[in-house]
Every structure is written in C-alpha cells, then in structure tokens.
PDB file of C-alpha atoms and ligand atoms in Angstrom:
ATOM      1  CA  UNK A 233     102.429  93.958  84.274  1.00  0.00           C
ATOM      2  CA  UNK A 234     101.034  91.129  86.668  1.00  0.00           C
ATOM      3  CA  UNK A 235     101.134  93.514  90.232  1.00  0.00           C
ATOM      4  CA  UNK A 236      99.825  90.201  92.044  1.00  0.00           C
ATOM      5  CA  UNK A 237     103.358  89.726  93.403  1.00  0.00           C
ATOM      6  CA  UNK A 238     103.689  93.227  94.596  1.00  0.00           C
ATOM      7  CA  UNK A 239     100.491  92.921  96.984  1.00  0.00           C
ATOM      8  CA  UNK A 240     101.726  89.289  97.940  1.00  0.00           C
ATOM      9  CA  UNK A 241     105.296  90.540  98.657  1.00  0.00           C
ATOM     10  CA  UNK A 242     103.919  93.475 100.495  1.00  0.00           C
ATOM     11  CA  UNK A 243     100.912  91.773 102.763  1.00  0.00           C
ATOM     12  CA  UNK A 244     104.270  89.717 104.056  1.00  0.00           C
ATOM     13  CA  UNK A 245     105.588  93.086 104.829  1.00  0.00           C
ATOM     14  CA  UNK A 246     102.742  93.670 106.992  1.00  0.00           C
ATOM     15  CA  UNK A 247     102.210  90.178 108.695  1.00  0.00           C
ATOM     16  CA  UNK A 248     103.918  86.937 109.850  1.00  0.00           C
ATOM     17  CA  UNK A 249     102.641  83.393 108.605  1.00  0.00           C
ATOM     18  CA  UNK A 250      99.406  85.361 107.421  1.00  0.00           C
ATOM     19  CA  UNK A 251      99.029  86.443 111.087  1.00  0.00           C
ATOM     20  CA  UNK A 252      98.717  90.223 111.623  1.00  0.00           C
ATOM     21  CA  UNK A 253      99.440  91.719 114.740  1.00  0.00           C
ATOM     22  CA  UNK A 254      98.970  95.944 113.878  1.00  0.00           C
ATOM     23  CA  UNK A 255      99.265  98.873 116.157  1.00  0.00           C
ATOM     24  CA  UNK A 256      97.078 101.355 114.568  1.00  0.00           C
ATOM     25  CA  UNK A 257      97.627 105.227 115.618  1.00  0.00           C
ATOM     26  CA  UNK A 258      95.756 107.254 113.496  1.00  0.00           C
ATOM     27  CA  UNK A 259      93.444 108.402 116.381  1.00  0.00           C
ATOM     28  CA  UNK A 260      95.851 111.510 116.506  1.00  0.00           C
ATOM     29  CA  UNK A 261      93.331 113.160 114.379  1.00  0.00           C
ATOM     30  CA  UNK A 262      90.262 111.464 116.064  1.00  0.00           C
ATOM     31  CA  UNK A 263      90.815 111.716 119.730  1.00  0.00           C
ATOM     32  CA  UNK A 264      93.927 114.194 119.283  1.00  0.00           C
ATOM     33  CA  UNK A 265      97.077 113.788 121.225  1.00  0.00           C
ATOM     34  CA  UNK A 266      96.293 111.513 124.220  1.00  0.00           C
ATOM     35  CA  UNK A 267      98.595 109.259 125.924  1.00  0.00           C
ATOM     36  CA  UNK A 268     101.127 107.000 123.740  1.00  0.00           C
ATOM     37  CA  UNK A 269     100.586 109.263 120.921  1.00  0.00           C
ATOM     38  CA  UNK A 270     102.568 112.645 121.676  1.00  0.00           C
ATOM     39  CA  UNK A 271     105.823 110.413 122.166  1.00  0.00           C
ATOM     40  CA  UNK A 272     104.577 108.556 119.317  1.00  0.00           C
ATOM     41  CA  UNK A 273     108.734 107.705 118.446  1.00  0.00           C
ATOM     42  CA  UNK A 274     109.012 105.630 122.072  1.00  0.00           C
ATOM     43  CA  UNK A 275     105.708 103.922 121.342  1.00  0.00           C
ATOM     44  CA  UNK A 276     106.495 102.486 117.555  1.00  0.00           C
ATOM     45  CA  UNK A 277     110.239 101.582 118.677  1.00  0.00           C
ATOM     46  CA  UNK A 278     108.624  99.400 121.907  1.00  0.00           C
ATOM     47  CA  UNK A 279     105.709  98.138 120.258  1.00  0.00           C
ATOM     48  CA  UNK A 280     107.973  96.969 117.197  1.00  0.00           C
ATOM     49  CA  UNK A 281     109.984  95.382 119.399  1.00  0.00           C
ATOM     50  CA  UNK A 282     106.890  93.634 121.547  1.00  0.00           C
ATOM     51  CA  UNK A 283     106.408  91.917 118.534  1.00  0.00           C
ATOM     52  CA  UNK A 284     103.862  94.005 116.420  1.00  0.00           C
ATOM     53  CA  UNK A 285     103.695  93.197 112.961  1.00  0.00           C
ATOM     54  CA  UNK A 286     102.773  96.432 111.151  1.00  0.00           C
ATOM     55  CA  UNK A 287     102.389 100.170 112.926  1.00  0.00           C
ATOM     56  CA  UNK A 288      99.633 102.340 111.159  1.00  0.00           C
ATOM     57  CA  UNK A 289      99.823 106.137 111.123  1.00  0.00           C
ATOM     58  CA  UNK A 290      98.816 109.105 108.965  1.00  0.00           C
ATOM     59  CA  UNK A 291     100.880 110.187 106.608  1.00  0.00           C
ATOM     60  CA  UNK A 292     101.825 113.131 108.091  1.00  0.00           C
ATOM     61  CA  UNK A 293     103.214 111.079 110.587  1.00  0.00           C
ATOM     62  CA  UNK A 294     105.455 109.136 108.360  1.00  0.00           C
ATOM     63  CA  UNK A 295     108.545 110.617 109.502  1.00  0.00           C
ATOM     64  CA  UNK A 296     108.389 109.892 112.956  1.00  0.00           C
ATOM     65  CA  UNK A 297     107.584 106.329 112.369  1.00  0.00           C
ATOM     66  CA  UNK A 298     110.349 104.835 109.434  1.00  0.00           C
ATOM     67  CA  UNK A 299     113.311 105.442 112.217  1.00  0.00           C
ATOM     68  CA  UNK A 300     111.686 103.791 114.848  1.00  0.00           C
ATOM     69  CA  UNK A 301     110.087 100.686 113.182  1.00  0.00           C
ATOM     70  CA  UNK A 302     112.324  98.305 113.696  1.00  0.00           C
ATOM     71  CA  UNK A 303     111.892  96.979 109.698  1.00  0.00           C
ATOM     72  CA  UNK A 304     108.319  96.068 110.514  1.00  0.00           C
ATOM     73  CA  UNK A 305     105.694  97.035 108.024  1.00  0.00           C
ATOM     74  CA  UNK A 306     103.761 100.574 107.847  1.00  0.00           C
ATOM     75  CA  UNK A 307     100.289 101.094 106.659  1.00  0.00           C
ATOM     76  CA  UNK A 308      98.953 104.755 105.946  1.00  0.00           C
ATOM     77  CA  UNK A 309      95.539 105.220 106.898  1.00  0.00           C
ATOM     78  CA  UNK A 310      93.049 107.733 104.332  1.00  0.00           C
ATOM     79  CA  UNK A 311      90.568 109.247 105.977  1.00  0.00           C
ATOM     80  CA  UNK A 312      89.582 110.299 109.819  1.00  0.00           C
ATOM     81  CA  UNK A 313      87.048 112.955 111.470  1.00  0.00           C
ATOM     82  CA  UNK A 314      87.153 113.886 115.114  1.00  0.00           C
ATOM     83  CA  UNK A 315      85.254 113.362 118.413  1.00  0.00           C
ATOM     84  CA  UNK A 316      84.883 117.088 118.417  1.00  0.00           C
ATOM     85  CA  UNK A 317      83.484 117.596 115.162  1.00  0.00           C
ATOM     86  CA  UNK A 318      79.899 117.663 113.652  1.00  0.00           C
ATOM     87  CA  UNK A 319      79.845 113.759 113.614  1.00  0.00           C
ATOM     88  CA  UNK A 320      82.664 111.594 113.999  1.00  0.00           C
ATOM     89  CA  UNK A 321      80.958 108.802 111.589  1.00  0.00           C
ATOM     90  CA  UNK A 322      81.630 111.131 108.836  1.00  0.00           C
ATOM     91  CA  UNK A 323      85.225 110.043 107.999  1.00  0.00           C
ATOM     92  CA  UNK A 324      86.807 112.310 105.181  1.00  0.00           C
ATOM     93  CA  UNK A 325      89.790 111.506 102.816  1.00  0.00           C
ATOM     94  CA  UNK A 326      92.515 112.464 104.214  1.00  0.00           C
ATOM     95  CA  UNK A 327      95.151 111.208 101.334  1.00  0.00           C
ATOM     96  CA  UNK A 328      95.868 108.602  98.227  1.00  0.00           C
ATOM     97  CA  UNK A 329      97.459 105.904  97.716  1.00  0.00           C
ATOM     98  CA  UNK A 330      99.915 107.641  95.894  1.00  0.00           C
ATOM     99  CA  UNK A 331     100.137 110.013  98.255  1.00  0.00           C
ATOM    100  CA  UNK A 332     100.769 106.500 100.902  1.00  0.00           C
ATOM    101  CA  UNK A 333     102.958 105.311  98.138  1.00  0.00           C
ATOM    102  CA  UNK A 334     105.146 108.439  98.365  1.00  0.00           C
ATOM    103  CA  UNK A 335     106.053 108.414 102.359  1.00  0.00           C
ATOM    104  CA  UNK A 336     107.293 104.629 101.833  1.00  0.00           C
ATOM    105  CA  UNK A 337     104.025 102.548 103.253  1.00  0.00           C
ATOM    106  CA  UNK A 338     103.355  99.266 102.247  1.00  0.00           C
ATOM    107  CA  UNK A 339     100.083  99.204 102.548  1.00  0.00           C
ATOM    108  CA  UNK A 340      96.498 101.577 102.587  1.00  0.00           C
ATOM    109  CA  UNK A 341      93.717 101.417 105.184  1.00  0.00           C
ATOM    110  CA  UNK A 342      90.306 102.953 105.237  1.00  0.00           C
ATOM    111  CA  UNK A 343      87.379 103.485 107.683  1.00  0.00           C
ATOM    112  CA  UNK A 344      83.896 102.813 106.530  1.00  0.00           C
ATOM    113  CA  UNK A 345      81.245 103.111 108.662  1.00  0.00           C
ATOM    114  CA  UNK A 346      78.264 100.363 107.301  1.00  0.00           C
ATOM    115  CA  UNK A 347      75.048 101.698 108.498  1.00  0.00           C
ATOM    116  CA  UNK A 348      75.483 105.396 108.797  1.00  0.00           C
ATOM    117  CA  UNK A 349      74.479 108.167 107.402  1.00  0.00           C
ATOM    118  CA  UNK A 350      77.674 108.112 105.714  1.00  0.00           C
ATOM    119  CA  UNK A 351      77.941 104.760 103.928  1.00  0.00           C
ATOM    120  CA  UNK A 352      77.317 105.504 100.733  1.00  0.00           C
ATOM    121  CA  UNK A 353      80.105 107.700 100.031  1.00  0.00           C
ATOM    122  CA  UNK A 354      82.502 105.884 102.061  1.00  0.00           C
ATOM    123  CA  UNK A 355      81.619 102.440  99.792  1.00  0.00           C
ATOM    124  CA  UNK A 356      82.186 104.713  97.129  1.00  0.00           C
ATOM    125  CA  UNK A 357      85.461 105.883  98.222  1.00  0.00           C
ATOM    126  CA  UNK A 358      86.886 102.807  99.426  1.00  0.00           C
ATOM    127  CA  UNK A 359      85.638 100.525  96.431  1.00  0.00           C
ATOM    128  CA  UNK A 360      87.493 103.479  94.325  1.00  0.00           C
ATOM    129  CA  UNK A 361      90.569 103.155  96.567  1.00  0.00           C
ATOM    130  CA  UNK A 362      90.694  99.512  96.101  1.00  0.00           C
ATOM    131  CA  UNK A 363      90.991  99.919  92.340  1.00  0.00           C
ATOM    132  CA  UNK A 364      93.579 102.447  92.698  1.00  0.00           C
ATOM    133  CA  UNK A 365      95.647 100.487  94.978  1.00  0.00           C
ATOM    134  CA  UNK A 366      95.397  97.045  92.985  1.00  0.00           C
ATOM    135  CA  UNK A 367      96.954  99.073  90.145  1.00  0.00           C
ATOM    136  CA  UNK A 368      99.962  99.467  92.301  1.00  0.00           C
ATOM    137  CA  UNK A 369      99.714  95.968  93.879  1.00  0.00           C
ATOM    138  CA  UNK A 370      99.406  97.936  97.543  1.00  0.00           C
ATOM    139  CA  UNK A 371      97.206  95.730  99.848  1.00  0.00           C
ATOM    140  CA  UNK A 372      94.193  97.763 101.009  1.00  0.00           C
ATOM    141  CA  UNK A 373      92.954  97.233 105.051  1.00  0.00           C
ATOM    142  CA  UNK A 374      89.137  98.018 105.329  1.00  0.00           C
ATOM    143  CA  UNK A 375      88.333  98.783 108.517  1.00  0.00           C
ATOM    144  CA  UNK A 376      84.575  97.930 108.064  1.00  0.00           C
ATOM    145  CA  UNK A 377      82.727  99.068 111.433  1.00  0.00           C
ATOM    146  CA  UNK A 378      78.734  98.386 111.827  1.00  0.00           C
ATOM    147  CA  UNK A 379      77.767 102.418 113.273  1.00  0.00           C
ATOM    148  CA  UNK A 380      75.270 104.199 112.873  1.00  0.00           C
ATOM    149  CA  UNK A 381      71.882 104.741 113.949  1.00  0.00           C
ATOM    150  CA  UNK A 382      70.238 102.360 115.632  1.00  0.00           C
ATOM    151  CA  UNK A 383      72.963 100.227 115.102  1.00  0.00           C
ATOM    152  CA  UNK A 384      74.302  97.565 117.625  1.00  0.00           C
ATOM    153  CA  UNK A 385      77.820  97.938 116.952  1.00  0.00           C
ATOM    154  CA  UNK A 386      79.170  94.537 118.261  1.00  0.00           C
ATOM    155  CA  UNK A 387      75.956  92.534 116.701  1.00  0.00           C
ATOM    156  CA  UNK A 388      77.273  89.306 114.844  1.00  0.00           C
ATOM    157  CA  UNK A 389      74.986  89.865 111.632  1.00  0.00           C
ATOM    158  CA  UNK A 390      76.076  93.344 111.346  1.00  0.00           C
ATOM    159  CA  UNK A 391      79.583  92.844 111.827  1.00  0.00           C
ATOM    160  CA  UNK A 392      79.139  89.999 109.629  1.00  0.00           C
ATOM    161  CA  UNK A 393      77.316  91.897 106.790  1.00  0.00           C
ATOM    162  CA  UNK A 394      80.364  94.630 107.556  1.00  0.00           C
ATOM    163  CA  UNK A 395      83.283  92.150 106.351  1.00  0.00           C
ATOM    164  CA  UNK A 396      81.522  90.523 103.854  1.00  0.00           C
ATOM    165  CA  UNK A 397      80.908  94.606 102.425  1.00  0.00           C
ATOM    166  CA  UNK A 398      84.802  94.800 102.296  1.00  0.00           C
ATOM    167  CA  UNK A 399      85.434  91.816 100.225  1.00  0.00           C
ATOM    168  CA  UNK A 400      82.484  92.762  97.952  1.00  0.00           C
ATOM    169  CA  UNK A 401      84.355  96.059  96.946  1.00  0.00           C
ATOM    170  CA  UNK A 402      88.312  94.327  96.866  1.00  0.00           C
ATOM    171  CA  UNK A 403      89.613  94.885  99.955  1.00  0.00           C
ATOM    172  CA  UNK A 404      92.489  91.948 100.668  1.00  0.00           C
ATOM    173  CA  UNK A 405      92.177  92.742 105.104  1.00  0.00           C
ATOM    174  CA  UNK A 406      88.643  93.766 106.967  1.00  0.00           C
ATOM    175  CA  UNK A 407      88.976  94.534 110.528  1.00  0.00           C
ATOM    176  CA  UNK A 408      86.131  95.025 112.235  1.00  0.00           C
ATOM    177  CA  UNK A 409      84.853  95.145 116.059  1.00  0.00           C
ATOM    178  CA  UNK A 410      84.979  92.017 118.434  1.00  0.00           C
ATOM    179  CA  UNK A 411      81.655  90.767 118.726  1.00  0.00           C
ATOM    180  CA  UNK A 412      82.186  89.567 122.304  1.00  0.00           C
ATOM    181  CA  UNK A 413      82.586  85.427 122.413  1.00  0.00           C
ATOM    182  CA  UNK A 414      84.830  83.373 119.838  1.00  0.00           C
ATOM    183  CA  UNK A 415      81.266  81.262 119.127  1.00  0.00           C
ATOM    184  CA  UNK A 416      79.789  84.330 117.453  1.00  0.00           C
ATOM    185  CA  UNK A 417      82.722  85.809 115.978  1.00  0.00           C
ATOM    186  CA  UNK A 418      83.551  82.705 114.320  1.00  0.00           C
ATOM    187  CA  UNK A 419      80.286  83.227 112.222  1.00  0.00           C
ATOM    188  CA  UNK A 420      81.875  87.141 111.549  1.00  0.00           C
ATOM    189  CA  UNK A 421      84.814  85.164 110.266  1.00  0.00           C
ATOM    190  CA  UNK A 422      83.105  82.732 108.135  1.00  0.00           C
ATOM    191  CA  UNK A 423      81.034  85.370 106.246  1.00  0.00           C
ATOM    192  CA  UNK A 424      84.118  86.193 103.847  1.00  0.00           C
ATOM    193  CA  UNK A 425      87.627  84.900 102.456  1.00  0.00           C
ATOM    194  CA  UNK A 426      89.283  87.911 103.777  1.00  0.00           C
ATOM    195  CA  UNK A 427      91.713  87.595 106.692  1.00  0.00           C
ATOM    196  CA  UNK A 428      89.479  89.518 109.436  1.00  0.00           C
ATOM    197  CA  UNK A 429      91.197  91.178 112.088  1.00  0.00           C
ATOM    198  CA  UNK A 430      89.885  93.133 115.008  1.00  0.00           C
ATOM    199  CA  UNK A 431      89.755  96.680 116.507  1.00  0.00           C
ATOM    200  CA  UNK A 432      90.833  96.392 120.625  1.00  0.00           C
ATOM    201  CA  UNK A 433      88.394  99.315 121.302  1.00  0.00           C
ATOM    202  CA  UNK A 434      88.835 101.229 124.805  1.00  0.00           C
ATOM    203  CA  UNK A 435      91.528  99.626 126.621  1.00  0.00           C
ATOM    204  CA  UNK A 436      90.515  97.098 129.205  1.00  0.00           C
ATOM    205  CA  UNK A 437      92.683  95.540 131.497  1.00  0.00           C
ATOM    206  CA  UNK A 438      95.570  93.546 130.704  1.00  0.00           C
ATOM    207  CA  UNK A 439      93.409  89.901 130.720  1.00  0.00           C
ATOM    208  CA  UNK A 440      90.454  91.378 129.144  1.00  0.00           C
ATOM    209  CA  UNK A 441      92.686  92.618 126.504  1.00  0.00           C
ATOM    210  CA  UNK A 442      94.521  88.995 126.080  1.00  0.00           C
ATOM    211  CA  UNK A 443      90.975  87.250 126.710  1.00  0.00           C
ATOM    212  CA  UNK A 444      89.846  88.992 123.653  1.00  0.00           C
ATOM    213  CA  UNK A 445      92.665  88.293 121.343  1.00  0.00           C
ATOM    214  CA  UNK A 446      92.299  84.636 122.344  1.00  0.00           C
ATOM    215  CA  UNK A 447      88.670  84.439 121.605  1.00  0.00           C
ATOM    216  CA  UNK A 448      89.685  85.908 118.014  1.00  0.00           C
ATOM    217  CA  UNK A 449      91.828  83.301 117.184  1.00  0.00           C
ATOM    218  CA  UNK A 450      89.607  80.941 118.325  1.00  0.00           C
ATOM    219  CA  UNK A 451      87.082  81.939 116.076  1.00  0.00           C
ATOM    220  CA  UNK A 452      89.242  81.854 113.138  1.00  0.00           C
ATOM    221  CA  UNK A 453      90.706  85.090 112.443  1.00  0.00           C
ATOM    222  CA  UNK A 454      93.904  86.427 111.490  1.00  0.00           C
ATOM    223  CA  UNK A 455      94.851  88.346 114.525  1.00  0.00           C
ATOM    224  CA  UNK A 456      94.531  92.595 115.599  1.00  0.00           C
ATOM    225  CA  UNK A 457      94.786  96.237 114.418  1.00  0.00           C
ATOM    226  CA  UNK A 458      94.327  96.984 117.923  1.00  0.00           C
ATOM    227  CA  UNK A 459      95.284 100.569 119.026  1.00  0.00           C
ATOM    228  CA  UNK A 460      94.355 101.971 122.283  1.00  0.00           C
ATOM    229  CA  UNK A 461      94.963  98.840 124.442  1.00  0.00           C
ATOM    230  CA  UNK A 462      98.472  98.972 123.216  1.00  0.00           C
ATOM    231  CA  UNK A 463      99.694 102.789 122.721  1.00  0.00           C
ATOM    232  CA  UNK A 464      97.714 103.544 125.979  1.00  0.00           C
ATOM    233  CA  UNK A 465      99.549 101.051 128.414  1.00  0.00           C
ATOM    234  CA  UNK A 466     102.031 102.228 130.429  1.00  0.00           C
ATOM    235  CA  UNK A 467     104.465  99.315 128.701  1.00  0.00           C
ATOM    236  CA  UNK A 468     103.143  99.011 125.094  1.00  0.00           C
ATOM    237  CA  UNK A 469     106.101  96.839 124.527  1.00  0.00           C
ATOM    238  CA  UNK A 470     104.928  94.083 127.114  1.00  0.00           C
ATOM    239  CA  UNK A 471     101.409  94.461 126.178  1.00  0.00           C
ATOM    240  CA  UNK A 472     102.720  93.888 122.750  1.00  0.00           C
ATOM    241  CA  UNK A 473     104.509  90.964 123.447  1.00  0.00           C
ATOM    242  CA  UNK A 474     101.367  89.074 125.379  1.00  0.00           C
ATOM    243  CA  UNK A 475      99.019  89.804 122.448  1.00  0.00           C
ATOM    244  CA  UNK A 476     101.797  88.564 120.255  1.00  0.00           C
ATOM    245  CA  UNK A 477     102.358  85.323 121.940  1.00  0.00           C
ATOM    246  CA  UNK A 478      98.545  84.876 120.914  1.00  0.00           C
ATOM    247  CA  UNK A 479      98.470  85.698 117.293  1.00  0.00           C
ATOM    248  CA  UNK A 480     101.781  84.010 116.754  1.00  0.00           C
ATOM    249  CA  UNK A 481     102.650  81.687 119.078  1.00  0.00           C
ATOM    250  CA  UNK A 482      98.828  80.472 120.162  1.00  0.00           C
ATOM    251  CA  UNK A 483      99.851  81.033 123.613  1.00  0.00           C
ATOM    252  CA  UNK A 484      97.042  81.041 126.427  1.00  0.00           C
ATOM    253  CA  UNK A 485      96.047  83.810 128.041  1.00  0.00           C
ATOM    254  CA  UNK A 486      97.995  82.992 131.423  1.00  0.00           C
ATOM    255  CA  UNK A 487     101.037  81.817 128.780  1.00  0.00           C
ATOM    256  CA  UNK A 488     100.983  84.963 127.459  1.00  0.00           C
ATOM    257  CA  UNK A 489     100.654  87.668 130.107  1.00  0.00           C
ATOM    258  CA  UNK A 490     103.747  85.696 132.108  1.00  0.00           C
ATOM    259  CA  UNK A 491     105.673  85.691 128.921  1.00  0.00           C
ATOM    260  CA  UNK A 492     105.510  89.706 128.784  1.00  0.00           C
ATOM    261  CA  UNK A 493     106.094  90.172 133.067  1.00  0.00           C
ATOM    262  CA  UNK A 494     102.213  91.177 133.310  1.00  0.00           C
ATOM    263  CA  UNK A 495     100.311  90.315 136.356  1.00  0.00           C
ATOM    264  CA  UNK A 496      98.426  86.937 135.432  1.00  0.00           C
ATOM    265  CA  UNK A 497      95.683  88.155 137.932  1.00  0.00           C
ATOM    266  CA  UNK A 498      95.181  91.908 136.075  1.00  0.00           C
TER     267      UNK A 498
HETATM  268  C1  LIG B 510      88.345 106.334 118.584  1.00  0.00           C
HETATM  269  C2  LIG B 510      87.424 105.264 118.189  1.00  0.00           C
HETATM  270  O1  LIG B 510      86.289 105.192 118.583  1.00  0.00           O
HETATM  271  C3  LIG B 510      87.942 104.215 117.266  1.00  0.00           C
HETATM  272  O2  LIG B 510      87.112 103.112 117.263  1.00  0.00           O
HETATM  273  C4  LIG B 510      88.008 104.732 115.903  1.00  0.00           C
HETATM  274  O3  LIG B 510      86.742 104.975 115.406  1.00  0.00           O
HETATM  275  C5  LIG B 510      88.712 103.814 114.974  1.00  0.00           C
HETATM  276  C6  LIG B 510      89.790 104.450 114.246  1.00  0.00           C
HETATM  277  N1  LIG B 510      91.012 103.984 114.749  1.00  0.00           N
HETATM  278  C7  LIG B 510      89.789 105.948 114.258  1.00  0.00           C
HETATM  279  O4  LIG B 510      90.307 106.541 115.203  1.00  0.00           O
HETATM  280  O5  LIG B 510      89.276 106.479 113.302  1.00  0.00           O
HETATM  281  O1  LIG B 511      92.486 102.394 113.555  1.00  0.00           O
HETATM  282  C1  LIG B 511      91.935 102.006 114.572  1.00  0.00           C
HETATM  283  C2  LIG B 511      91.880 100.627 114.854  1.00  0.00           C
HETATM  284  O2  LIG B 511      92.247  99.800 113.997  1.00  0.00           O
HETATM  285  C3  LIG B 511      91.385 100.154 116.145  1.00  0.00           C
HETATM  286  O3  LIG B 511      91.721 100.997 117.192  1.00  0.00           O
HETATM  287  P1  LIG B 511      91.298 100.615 118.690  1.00  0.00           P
HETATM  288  O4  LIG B 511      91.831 101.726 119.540  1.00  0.00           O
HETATM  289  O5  LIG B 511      91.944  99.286 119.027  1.00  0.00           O
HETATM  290  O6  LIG B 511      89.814 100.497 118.721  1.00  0.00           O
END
C-alpha cells in the first residue's frame, strides 16, 4: 500500500500552507518541571489558541495534551537525557513509533546531536526510525543540533552539514539552531530540500524572540519548534500569536508584537 498519502495528510496535520509553527515541551525530562511545564494543560490550550501549529510532548504526556489541543497537530518526541545526568548530549530512546502511533500523534521527532561523542548511534537510531516511520506514512522531525566538542553550535557550516545529515537518513522536517542573521541561515536553508525549522533556545525578550523568527523566514525556512520562549512567557498565548503572525501572516516584527498586545519596545 502507497503510505505517501498518509505522511502528506499528516505533515498538514502538523502545519499550515507548509508553514510550521511547533511548541515543543519535551524538556520535562531534560530540564524537569520548570515554568509552563507543571501546568502543562493551560500552556497547550493558550498556545493552541495563539496560533501554534503542532504541540510536541513525550508520550507519557499524551493525556494531558489531546483535551487541550484545540485540533492542532501532536508530535511525540523519542529520546531525551537530562541536565543532571552524566552528559546531556547522550540522548536515549525513550519510545517507537508505534509506541507514538498508539497515544494518537501524528507525527515522530528525534534529537541527534552531529558532532558528539554520541553521533554515531543517534544516526543509527534515527536513520532506523525513519524507516520505521515511512512504513506507517508518520512524518519524522529531526532535530539535527551541531554539539559537541569543540563544536560552535550556531556555526553556519555546521548547522548546515547538520540538516543536510537529516535528509541524508529520510527525515521529511530538520530543525536545527538559529545561526544568528537571515544572510547566513539562508545558506543553512539551502543545504537541503527539507523544510528547516528552528529551535528558539533560552528565551530572550519578546523582540529578540520575534527578531529571530523574522530573520528565519527571511532566510527561507519553514518557520519554529521553538519551546522555551513560548511555554516560559508569562502569556504563551500572545507570544504565540506574534511569532505566528510571522510564520503565517509575514508580519513585521513591530506588526506582530502589536497584533498579540506586547510592548513594541520589549
Ligand atoms: C534544554 C536545551 O538545551 C534544549 O536545546 C534541548 O537540548 C532541546 C530539546 N528540546 C531537549 O530538551 O532535548
Ligand atoms: O525540542 C526542543 C526544541 O525543539 C527547541 O526548544 P527550545 O527551548 O526552543 O530551544
């Protein structure tokens, strides 16, 4: 059986126009319970109706997240570590597609660390993953990071050699780290077919955080998986709805922040 209109049908699940605006919160199990997270019910029902696309948990969380998502698309992440731990680059599985499959997401995402110690046996796993999930026609979201070593983690090659790793292995998303200015990122963008999205990182203020997503765009890409700037504000559901009027509307920064009621001086 063809299972090409499965992923198609459920990468619109998980996007709008091709745009992807995603509120990743699997950092439960990195960072633990911090702030956005232990009400995680409030923050999916505001940020689903800021405008995010797509909410991303583990599936443990599952639950919590189907009766406050607003119909918008889920995507189970497979494998974490902690801060706290021997080495937080050494992301283990933490569950299947199936296992995705079986708590009603529409999608799979995976962290891969390119340039760590780790590498190997994450390309392993996710390459492995991406099999599995074509099988069931469930889109798979790399989140290809350059860490590691030695490793300048926003660096344009790296980032670029990062995305270009997830397409090699059949990923259909990468999202990877902002490299800092839409002129470089654009060359990030260019080095594969995927749509690339980016990680927000530590939250920055409300214009850095709008500044960024407009420099994304700019250069080409298909919008956020951005977590902490959004679950961490004290209105996710504005903050959601300024970053939105980016990726889908390709509002300005000053557009955007007075669309949501935030401070066009922040
Ligand atoms: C907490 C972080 O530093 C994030 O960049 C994570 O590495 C990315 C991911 N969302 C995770 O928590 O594993
Ligand atoms: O899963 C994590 C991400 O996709 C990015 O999270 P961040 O907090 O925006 O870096």
């Amino acid at each position: 059986m063809n299972t090409d209109i499965g992923l198609s049908a459920r990468l619109e699940r998980i996007s709008t126009d091709g745009r992807y605006l995603i509120v990743p919160m699997d950092h439960g199990i990195t960072l633990g319970p911090v702030t956005g997270l232990v009400d995680i019910e409030s923050t999916i029902d505001g940020i689903t109706r800021g405008g995010a696309d797509a909410v991303l948990t583990h599936k443990g969380t599952a639950p919590r997240v189907h009766p406050n998502k607003n119909g918008k698309g889920y995507i189970v992440h497979v494998n974490g570590s902690t801060v706290i731990g021997p080495d937080e680059n050494d992301k283990r599985l933490t569950g299947t597609v199936e296992d995705a499959l079986r708590v009603g997401a529409d999608a799979v995402s995976f962290h891969i660390n390119v340039g760590s110690n780790y590498e190997p046996d994450q390309m392993t796993q996710l390459a492995d993953l991406c099999s599995r999930a074509a099988d069931f026609g469930v889109p798979v979201l790399a989140m290809s990071y350059a860490r590691g070593p030695g490793i300048d983690e926003q660096d344009p090659e790296a980032l670029a050699h990062a995305v270009r790793l997830a397409e090699e292995v059949g990923a259909d998303v990468v999202k990877t780290a902002y490299s800092g200015d839409a002129d470089s990122f654009g060359r990030v963008v260019e080095a594969t077919r995927l749509p690339v999205v980016i990680a927000g990182g530590s939250r920055g203020t409300d214009r850095e955080t709008v500044e960024m997503v407009r420099g994304t765009m700019d250069a080409g890409a298909a919008g956020v998986s951005m977590g902490r700037s959004i679950f961490q504000h004290e209105n996710p559901e504005a903050i959601t709805r300024a970053v939105s009027a980016v990726i889908h509307d390709d509002a300005d920064a000053d557009t955007a922040l007075e669309r949501a009621g935030l401070g066009i001086e922040a």
